[in-house]
Coordinates of C-alpha atoms and ligand atoms in Angstrom, one line a residue:
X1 CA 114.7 128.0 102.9
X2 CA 116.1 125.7 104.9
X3 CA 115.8 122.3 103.6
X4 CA 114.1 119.2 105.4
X5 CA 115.2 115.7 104.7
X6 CA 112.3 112.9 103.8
X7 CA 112.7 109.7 105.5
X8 CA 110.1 107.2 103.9
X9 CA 108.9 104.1 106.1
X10 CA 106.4 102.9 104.1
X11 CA 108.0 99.5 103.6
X12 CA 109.3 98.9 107.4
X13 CA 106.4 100.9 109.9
X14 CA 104.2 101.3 107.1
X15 CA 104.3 97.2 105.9
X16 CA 103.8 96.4 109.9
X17 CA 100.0 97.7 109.4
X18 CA 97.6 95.0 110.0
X19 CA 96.6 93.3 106.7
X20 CA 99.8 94.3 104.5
X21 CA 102.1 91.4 103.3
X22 CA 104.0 92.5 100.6
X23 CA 106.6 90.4 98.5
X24 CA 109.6 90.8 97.2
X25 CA 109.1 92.2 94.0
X26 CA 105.9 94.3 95.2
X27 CA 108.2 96.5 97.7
X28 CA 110.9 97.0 95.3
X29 CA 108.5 98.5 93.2
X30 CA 107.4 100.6 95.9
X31 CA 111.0 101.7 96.7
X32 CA 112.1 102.6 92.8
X33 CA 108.7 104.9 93.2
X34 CA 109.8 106.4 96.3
X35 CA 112.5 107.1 94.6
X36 CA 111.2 109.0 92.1
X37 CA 109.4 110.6 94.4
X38 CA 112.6 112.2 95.5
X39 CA 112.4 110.3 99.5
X40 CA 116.0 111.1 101.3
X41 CA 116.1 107.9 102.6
X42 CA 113.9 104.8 102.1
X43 CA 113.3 102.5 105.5
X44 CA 113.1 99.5 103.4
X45 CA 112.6 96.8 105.9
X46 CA 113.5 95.4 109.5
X47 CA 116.0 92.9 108.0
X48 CA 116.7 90.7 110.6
X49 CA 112.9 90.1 111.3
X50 CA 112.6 87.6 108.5
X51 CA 114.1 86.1 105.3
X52 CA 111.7 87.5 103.5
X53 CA 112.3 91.3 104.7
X54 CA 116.6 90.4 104.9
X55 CA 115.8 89.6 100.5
X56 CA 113.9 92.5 99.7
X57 CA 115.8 95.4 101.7
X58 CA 119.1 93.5 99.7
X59 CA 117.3 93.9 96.6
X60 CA 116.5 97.8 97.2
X61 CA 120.0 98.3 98.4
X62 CA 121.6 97.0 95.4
X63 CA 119.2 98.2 93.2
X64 CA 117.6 102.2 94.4
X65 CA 121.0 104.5 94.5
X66 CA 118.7 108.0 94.0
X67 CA 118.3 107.6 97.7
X68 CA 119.5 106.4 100.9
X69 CA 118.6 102.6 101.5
X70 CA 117.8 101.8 105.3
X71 CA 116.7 99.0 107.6
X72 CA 115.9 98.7 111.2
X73 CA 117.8 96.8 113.8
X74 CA 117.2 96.0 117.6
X75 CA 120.6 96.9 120.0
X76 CA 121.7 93.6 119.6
X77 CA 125.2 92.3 117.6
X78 CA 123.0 90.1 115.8
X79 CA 120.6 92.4 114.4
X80 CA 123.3 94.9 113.1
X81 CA 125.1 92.3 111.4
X82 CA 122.7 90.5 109.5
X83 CA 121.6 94.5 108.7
X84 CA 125.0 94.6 107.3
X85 CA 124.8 91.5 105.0
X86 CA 121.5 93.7 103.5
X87 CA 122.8 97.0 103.6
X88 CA 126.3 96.7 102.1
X89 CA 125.3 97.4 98.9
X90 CA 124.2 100.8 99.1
X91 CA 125.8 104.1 97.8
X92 CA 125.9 105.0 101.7
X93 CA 125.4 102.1 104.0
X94 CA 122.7 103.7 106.5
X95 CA 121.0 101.4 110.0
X96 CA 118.7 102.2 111.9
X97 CA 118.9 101.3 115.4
X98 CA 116.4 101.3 118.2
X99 CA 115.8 101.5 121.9
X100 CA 112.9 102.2 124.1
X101 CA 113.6 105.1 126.9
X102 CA 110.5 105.4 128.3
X103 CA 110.3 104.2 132.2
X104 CA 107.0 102.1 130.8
X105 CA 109.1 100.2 128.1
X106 CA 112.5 100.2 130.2
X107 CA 110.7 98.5 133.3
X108 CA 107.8 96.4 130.9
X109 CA 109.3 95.4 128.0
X110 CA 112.7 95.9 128.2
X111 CA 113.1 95.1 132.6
X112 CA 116.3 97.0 132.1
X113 CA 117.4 100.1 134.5
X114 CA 118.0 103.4 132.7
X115 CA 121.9 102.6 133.2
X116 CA 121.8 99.2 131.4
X117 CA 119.9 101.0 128.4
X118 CA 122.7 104.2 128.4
X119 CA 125.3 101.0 128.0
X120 CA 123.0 98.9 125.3
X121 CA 122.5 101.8 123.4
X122 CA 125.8 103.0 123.5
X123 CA 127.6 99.5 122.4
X124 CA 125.1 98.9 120.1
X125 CA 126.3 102.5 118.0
X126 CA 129.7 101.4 118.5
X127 CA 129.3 98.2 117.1
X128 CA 127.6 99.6 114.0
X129 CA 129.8 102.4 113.6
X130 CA 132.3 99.6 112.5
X131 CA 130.6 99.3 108.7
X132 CA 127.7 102.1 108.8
X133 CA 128.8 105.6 107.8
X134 CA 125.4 106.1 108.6
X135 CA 124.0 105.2 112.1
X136 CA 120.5 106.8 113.3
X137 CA 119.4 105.9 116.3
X138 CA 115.9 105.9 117.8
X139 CA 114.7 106.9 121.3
X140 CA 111.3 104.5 121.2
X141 CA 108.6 106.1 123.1
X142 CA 111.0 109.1 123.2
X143 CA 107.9 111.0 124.5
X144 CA 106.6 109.0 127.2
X145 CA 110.4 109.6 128.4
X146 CA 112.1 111.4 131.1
X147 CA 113.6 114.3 129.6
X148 CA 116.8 114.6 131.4
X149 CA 117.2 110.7 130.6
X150 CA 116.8 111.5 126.8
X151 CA 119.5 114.5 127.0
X152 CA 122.2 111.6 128.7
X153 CA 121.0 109.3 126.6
X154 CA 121.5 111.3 123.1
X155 CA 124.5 112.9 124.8
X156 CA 126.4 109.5 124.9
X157 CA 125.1 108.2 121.6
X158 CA 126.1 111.4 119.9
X159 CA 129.6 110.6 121.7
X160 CA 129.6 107.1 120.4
X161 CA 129.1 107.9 117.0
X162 CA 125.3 108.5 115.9
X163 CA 124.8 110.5 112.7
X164 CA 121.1 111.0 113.1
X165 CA 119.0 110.9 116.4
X166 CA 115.4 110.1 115.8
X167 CA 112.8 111.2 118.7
X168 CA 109.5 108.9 118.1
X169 CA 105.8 109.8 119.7
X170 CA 105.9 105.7 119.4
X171 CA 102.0 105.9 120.7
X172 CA 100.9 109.1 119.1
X173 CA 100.1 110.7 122.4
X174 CA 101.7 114.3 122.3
X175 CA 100.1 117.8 120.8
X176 CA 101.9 119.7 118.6
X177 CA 103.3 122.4 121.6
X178 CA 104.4 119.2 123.8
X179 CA 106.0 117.2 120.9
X180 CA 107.6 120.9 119.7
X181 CA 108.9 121.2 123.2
X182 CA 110.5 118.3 123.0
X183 CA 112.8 119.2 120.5
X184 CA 113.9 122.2 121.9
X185 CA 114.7 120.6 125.1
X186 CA 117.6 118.6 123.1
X187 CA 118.8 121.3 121.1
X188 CA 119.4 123.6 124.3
X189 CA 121.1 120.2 126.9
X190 CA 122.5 118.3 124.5
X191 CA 126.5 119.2 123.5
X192 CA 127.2 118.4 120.1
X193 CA 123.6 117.9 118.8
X194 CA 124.0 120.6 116.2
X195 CA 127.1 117.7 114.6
X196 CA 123.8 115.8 114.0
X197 CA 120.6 115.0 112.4
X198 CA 118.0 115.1 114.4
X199 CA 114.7 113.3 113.6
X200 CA 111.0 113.4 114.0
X201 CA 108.3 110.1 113.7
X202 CA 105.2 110.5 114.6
X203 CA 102.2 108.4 115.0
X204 CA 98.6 109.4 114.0
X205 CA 96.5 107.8 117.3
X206 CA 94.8 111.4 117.8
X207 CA 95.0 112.3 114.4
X208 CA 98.2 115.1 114.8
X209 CA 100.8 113.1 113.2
X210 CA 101.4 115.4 110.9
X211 CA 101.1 118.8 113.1
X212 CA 103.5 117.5 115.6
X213 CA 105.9 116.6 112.5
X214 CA 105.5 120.4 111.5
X215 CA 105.9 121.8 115.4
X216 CA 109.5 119.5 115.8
X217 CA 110.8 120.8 112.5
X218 CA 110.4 124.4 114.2
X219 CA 112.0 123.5 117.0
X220 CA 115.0 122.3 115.2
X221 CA 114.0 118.8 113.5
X222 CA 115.9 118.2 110.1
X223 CA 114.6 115.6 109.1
X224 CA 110.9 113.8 108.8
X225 CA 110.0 110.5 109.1
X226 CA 106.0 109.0 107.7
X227 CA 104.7 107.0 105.0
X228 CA 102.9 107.2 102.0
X229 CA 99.1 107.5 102.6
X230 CA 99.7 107.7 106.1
X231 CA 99.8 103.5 106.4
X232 CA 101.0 102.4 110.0
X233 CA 100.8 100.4 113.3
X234 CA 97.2 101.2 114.4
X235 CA 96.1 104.5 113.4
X236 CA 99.1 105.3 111.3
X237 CA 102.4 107.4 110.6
X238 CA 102.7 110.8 109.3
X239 CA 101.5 110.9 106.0
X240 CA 104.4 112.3 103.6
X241 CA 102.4 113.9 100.7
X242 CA 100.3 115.7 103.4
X243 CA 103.7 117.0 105.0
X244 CA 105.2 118.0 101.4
X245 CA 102.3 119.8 100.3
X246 CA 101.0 121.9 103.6
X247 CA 105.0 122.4 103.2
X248 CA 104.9 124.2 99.8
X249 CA 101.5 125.4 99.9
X250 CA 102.2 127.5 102.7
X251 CA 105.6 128.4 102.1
X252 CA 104.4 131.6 102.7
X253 CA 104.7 131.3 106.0
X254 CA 107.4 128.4 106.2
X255 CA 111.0 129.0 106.3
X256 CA 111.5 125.5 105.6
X257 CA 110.8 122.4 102.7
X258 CA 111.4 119.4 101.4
X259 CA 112.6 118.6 98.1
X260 CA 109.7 115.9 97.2
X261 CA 108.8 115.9 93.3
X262 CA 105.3 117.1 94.5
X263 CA 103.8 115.7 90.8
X264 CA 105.0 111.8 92.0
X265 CA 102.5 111.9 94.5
X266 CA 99.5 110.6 93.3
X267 CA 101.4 107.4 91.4
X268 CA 103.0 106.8 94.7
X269 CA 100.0 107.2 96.6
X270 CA 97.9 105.2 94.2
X271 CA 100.7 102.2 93.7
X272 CA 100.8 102.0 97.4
X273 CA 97.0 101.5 97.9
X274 CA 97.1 99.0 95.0
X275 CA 100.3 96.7 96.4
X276 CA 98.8 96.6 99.9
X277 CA 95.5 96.5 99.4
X278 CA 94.9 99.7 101.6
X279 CA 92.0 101.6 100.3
X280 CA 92.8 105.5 100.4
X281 CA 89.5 106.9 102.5
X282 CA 87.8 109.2 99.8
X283 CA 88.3 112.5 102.1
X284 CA 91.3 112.1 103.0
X285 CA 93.6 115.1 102.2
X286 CA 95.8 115.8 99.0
X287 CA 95.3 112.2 97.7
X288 CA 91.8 111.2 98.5
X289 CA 89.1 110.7 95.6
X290 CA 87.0 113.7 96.8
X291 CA 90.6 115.4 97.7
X292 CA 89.6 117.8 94.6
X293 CA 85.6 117.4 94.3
X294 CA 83.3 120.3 94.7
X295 CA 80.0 119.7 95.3
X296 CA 78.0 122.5 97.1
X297 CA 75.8 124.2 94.6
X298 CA 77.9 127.6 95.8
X299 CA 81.1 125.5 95.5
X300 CA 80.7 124.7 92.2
X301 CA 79.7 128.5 91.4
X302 CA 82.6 129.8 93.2
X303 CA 85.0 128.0 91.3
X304 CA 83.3 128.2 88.0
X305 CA 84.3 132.0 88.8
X306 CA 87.3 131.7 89.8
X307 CA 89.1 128.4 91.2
X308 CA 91.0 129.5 94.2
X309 CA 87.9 130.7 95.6
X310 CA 87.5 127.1 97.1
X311 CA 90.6 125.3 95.9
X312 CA 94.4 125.9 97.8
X313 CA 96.0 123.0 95.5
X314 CA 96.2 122.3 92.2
X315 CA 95.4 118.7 91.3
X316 CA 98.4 119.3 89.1
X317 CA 100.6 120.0 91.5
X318 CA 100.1 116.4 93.0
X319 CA 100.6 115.0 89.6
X320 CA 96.5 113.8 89.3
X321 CA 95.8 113.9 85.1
X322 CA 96.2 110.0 85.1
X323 CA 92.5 110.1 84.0
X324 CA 93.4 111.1 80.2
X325 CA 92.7 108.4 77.4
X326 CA 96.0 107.3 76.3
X327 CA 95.9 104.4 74.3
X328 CA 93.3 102.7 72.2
X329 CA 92.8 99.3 70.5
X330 CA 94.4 100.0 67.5
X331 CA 98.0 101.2 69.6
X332 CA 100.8 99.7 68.4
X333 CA 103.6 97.9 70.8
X334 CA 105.7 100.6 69.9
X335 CA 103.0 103.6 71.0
X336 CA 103.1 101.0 73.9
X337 CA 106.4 100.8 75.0
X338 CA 106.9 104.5 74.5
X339 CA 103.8 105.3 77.0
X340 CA 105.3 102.2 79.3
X341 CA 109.1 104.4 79.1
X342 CA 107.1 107.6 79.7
X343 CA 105.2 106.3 83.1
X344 CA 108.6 105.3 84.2
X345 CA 108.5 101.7 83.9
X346 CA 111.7 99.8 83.1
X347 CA 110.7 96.5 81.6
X348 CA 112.5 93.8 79.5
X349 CA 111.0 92.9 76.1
X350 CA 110.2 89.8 77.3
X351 CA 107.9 91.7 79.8
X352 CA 106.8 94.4 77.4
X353 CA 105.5 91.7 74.9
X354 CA 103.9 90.3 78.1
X355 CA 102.1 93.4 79.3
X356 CA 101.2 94.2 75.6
X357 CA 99.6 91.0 75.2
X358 CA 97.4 91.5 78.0
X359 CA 97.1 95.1 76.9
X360 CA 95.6 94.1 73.8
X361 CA 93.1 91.7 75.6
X362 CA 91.7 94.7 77.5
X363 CA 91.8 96.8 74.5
X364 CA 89.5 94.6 73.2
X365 CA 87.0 94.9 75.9
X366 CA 87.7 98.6 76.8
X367 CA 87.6 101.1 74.2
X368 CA 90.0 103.6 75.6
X369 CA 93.0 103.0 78.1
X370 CA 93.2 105.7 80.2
X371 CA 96.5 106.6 82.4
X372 CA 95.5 104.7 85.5
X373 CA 94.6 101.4 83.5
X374 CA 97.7 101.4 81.9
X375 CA 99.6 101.7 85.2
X376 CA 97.8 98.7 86.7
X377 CA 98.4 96.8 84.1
X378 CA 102.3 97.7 83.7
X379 CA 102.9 96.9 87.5
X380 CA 101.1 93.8 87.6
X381 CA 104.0 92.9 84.9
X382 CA 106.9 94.2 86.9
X383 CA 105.7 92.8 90.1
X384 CA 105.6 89.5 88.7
X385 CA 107.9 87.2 90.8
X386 CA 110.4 84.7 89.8
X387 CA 108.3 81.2 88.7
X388 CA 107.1 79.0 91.4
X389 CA 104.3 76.5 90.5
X390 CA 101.0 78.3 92.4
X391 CA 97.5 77.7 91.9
X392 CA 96.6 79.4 88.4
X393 CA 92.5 80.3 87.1
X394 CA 91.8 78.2 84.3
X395 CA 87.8 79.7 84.6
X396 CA 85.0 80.5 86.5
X397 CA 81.6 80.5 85.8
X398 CA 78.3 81.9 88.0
X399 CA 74.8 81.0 87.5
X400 CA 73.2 83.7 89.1
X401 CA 69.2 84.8 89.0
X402 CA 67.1 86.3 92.0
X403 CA 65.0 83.4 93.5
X404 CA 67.9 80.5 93.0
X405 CA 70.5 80.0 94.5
X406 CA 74.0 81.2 92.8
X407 CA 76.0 78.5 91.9
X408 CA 79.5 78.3 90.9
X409 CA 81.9 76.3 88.7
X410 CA 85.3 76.8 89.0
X411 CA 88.6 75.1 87.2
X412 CA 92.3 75.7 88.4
X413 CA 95.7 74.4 87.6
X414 CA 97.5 73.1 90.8
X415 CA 101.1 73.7 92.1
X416 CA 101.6 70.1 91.0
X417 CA 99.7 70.7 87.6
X418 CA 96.6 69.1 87.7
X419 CA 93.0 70.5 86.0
X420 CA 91.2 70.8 89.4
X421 CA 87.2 71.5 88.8
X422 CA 84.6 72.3 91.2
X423 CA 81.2 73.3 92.1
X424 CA 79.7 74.7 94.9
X425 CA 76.7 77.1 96.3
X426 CA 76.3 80.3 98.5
X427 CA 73.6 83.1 99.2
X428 CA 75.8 85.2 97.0
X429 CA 77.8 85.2 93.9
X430 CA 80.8 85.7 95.5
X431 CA 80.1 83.0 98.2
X432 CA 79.5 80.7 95.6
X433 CA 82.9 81.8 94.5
X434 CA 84.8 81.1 97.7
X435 CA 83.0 78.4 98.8
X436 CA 84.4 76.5 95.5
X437 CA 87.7 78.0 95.5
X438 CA 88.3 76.5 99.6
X439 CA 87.1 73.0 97.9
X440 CA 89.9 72.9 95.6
X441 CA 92.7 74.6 97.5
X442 CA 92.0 72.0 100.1
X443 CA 92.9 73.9 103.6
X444 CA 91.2 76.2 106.2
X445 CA 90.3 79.5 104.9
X446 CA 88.7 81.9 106.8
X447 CA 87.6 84.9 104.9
X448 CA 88.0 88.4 106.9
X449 CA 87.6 91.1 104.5
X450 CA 86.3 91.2 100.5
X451 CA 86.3 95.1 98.6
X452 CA 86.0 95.4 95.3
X453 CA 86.7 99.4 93.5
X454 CA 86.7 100.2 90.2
X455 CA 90.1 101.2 89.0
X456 CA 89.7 104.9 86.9
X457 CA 86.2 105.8 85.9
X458 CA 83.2 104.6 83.4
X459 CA 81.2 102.0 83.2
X460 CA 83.7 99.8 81.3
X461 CA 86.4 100.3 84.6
X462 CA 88.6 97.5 85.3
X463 CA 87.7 96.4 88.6
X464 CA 89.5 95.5 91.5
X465 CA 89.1 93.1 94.4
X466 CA 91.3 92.7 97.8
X467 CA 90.9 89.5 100.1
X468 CA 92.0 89.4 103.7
X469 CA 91.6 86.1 104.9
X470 CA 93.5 83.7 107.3
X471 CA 94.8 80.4 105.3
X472 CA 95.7 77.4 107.5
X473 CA 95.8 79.9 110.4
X474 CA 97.9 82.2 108.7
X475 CA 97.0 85.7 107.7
X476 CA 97.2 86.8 103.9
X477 CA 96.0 89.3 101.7
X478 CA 96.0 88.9 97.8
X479 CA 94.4 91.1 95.3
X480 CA 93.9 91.2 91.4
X481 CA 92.1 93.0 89.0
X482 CA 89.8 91.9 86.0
X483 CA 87.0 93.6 83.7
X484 CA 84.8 91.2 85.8
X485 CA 84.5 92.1 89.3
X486 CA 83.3 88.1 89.8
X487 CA 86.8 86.9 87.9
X488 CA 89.0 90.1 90.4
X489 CA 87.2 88.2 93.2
X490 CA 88.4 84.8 92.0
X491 CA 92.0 85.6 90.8
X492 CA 92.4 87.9 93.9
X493 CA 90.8 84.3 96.5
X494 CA 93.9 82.4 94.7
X495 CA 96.6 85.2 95.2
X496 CA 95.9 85.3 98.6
X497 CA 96.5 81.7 98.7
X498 CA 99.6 81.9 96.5
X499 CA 101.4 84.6 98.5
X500 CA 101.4 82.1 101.4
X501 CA 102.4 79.2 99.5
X502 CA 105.2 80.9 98.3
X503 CA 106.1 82.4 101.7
X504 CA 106.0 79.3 103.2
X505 CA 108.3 77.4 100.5
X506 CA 110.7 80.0 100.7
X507 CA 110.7 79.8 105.1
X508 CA 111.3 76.0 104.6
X509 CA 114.0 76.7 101.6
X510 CA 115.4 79.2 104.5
X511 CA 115.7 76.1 106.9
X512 CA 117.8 74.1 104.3
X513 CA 120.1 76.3 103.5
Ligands
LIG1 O1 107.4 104.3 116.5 C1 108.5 104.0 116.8 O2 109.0 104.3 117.9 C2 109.3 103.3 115.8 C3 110.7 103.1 116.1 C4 111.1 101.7 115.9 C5 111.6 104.0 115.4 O3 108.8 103.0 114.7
LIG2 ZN1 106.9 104.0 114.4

């Protein structure tokens, strides 16, 4: 079985989807589960892009060692080194460097002739090579490119030091035969190629992301690039737990794998969806709601009878029996922290008594605390970020009835600490919600998308809200969850807001220092 390395992007490709802003703490959380879920190497940001992305792939390199830590980096001297600054700390210092190759990006984007971009590219993997054991380097739009330009191209990359060479369908445009093709095209021009690592990244525009990953892997790739849930520019990347498991589930006719710990997938799937706010679409494979569902009359039947009649995987096997009642009201902390241990979470009392506290709040509420509930609740404590005064709920209130108009009544704490109350009206509850909230943070806010889900199952399920709205002409996303889907709505208005007041304090504290 010849083994295929996992290259997560969920934080860099993946985090460039419209709509996803993540913090600090949020994708650090995301790469110790990616971790666990046994990725190769984690992409963990673009580093020189922004102070915020330079902190948090710093963070994961000092802190993930179970995997590679990576970051992406344009040709230029100023790129790699401010890469470097990030990177240092990990086990095996890995960049990722790229450079379009098609004639559409040479002549458009780059306006550079195919012999300036042989030269970039090949100083650029010098230059890196100085500190990175690990260089990969990317071909963008490799597709759309000339193939006897990619084969010098490689060639003299490969000669300047590049450990992996990544080939990207940038734009999603190839089949599986073309993309295959491709592949084997390098691997029978290119001297040397078999010294490295050579890499496939697909994007999911006609929906065969994933079939062109499989076709380049049997035409020699040896590694896989995607993200979790398939998150992405535009339509998407490969998504990772779709490639693992057609992977193992037909292994039968596969001479190939991946070591993913298959049973991580549904916690990463599910933390994933709940940082960024991405909703999973309820068919979609391995990790969607209905993923497992059987509802045909003969379905049901067939399976009653005997299960593989209509099911090829095992919810098991993806790691899905978060649904179980685990704790109760009566739970001590200790039950607690041994459940918190056992989920994987590494928290410090102080954060344990935290979680517990609020633990015992929904306890008293919800009867039974089932896997998924706990999980929410334990991430919203280790997400929590370093104290910065933001805008805090004190209440909310709605007066609601058919044939009035819903009114609500809203107090917060300010960054600067004053009670702030206020009251306002709209056709809705929710309206009535917003319309007070944009009164008391006192800027622009332009609401662009509201969804509220219900977080496990039964009637008493926590619920969940994600806002996507622009604040002061700046995009932002916040999300929160609450028994009350009215309170989710509120706390989840007012994290949106907070995520950009904290992004832009620390952009100014970037400028002082
Ligand atoms: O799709 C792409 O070409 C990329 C590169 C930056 C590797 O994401
Ligand atoms: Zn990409």
């Amino acid at each position: 079985m010849r083994k295929i390395d996992v290259f997560d992007t969920t934080l860099r490709d993946g985090e460039q989807s419209a709509g996803i802003n993540l913090n600090t703490a949020e994708k650090l959380e995301i790469a110790r589960q990616l971790e666990r879920f046994n990725a190769d190497v984690i992409e963990a940001g673009f580093p020189a892009s922004s102070q915020g992305d330079f902190e948090a792939v710093k963070k994961i390199a000092q802190t993930v060692k179970g995997s590679i830590v990576t970051g992406l980096a344009r040709s230029v001297k100023s790129d790699i080194d401010t890469s470097w600054e990030a990177l240092k700390y990990g086990e095996q210092p890995h960049i990722h460097i790229f450079l379009a190759t098609s004639p559409i990006h040479m002549t458009h984007k780059l306006k550079k002739t195919p012999d300036q971009v042989v030269d970039i590219a090949v100083e650029s993997v010098k230059y890196a090579k100085k500190n990175f054991p690990l260089v990969q380097w990317s071909a963008e739009d490799a597709f759309r490119s000339d193939p006897d330009f990619l084969v010098r191209v490689v060639r003299e990359v490969i000669k300047a030091g590049a450990t992996t060479i990544n080939l990207p369908d940038t734009v999603g445009y190839a089949t599986p035969s073309e993309y295959g093709a491709m592949f084997r095209h390098l691997k029978e021009n290119v001297p040397g190629i078999d010294r490295v690592k050579l890499s496939a990244h697909c994007h999911n525009d006609l929906g065969m992301a994933v079939a062109n990953t499989i076709a380049a892997i049997e035409n020699g790739a040896d590694q896989v690039e995607g993200t979790i849930n398939g998150l992405g520019e535009r339509a998407g990347n490969a998504a990772l737990e779709e490639l693992a498991v057609a992977l193992h589930i037909r292994k039968d006719k596969f001479t190939f794998g991946t070591d993913v710990k298959l049973d991580e997938i549904k916690r990463t799937s599910q933390l994933v969806s709940q940082l960024t706010g991405m909703a999973i679409q309820a068919n979609k494979a391995v990790v969607g709601k209905n993923a497992f569902a059987h509802e045909s009359g003969i379905h049901q039947d067939g399976m009653l009878k005997e299960r593989t009649t209509y099911e090829i995987i095992t919810p098991e096997l993806i790691g899905e029996n978060s649904t179980q009642i685990v704790l109760g009201k009566h739970s001590g902390r200790h039950a607690f922290k041994d459940k918190a241990i056992a989920l994987g979470f590494e928290l410090s009392d102080e954060k344990i008594t935290e979680a517990f506290k609020a633990f015992k709040a929904l306890a008293d509420k919800k009867k039974e605390i089932s896997e998924d509930d706990l999980y929410v609740l334990l991430t919203d404590q280790q997400i929590q970020e370093e104290e910065v005064p933001v805008y805090e709920l004190k209440s909310v209130q709605v007066q609601y009835g058919n044939g009035s108009i819903p009114t609500a009544s809203v107090s917060v704490i300010s960054p600067e600490g004053d009670l702030l109350q206020e009251a306002s009206t709209g056709s809705g509850s929710v309206e009535a919600i917003c319309n007070t909230l944009e009164r008391l943070v006192q800027g622009k806010v332009h609401l662009l998308d509201y969804r509220v889900t219900s977080i496990g199952k039964g009637r008493d399920a926590l619920g969940e809200a994600v806002v996507n709205m622009t604040y002061n002409g700046k995009s932002t996303t916040g999300r929160d969850v609450a028994q009350d889907v009215l309170e989710a709505s509120a706390k989840a208005y007012l994290n949106a807001i907070n995520r950009q007041l904290v992004n832009e304090r620390k952009r100014s504290y970037a400028k002082t220092v």
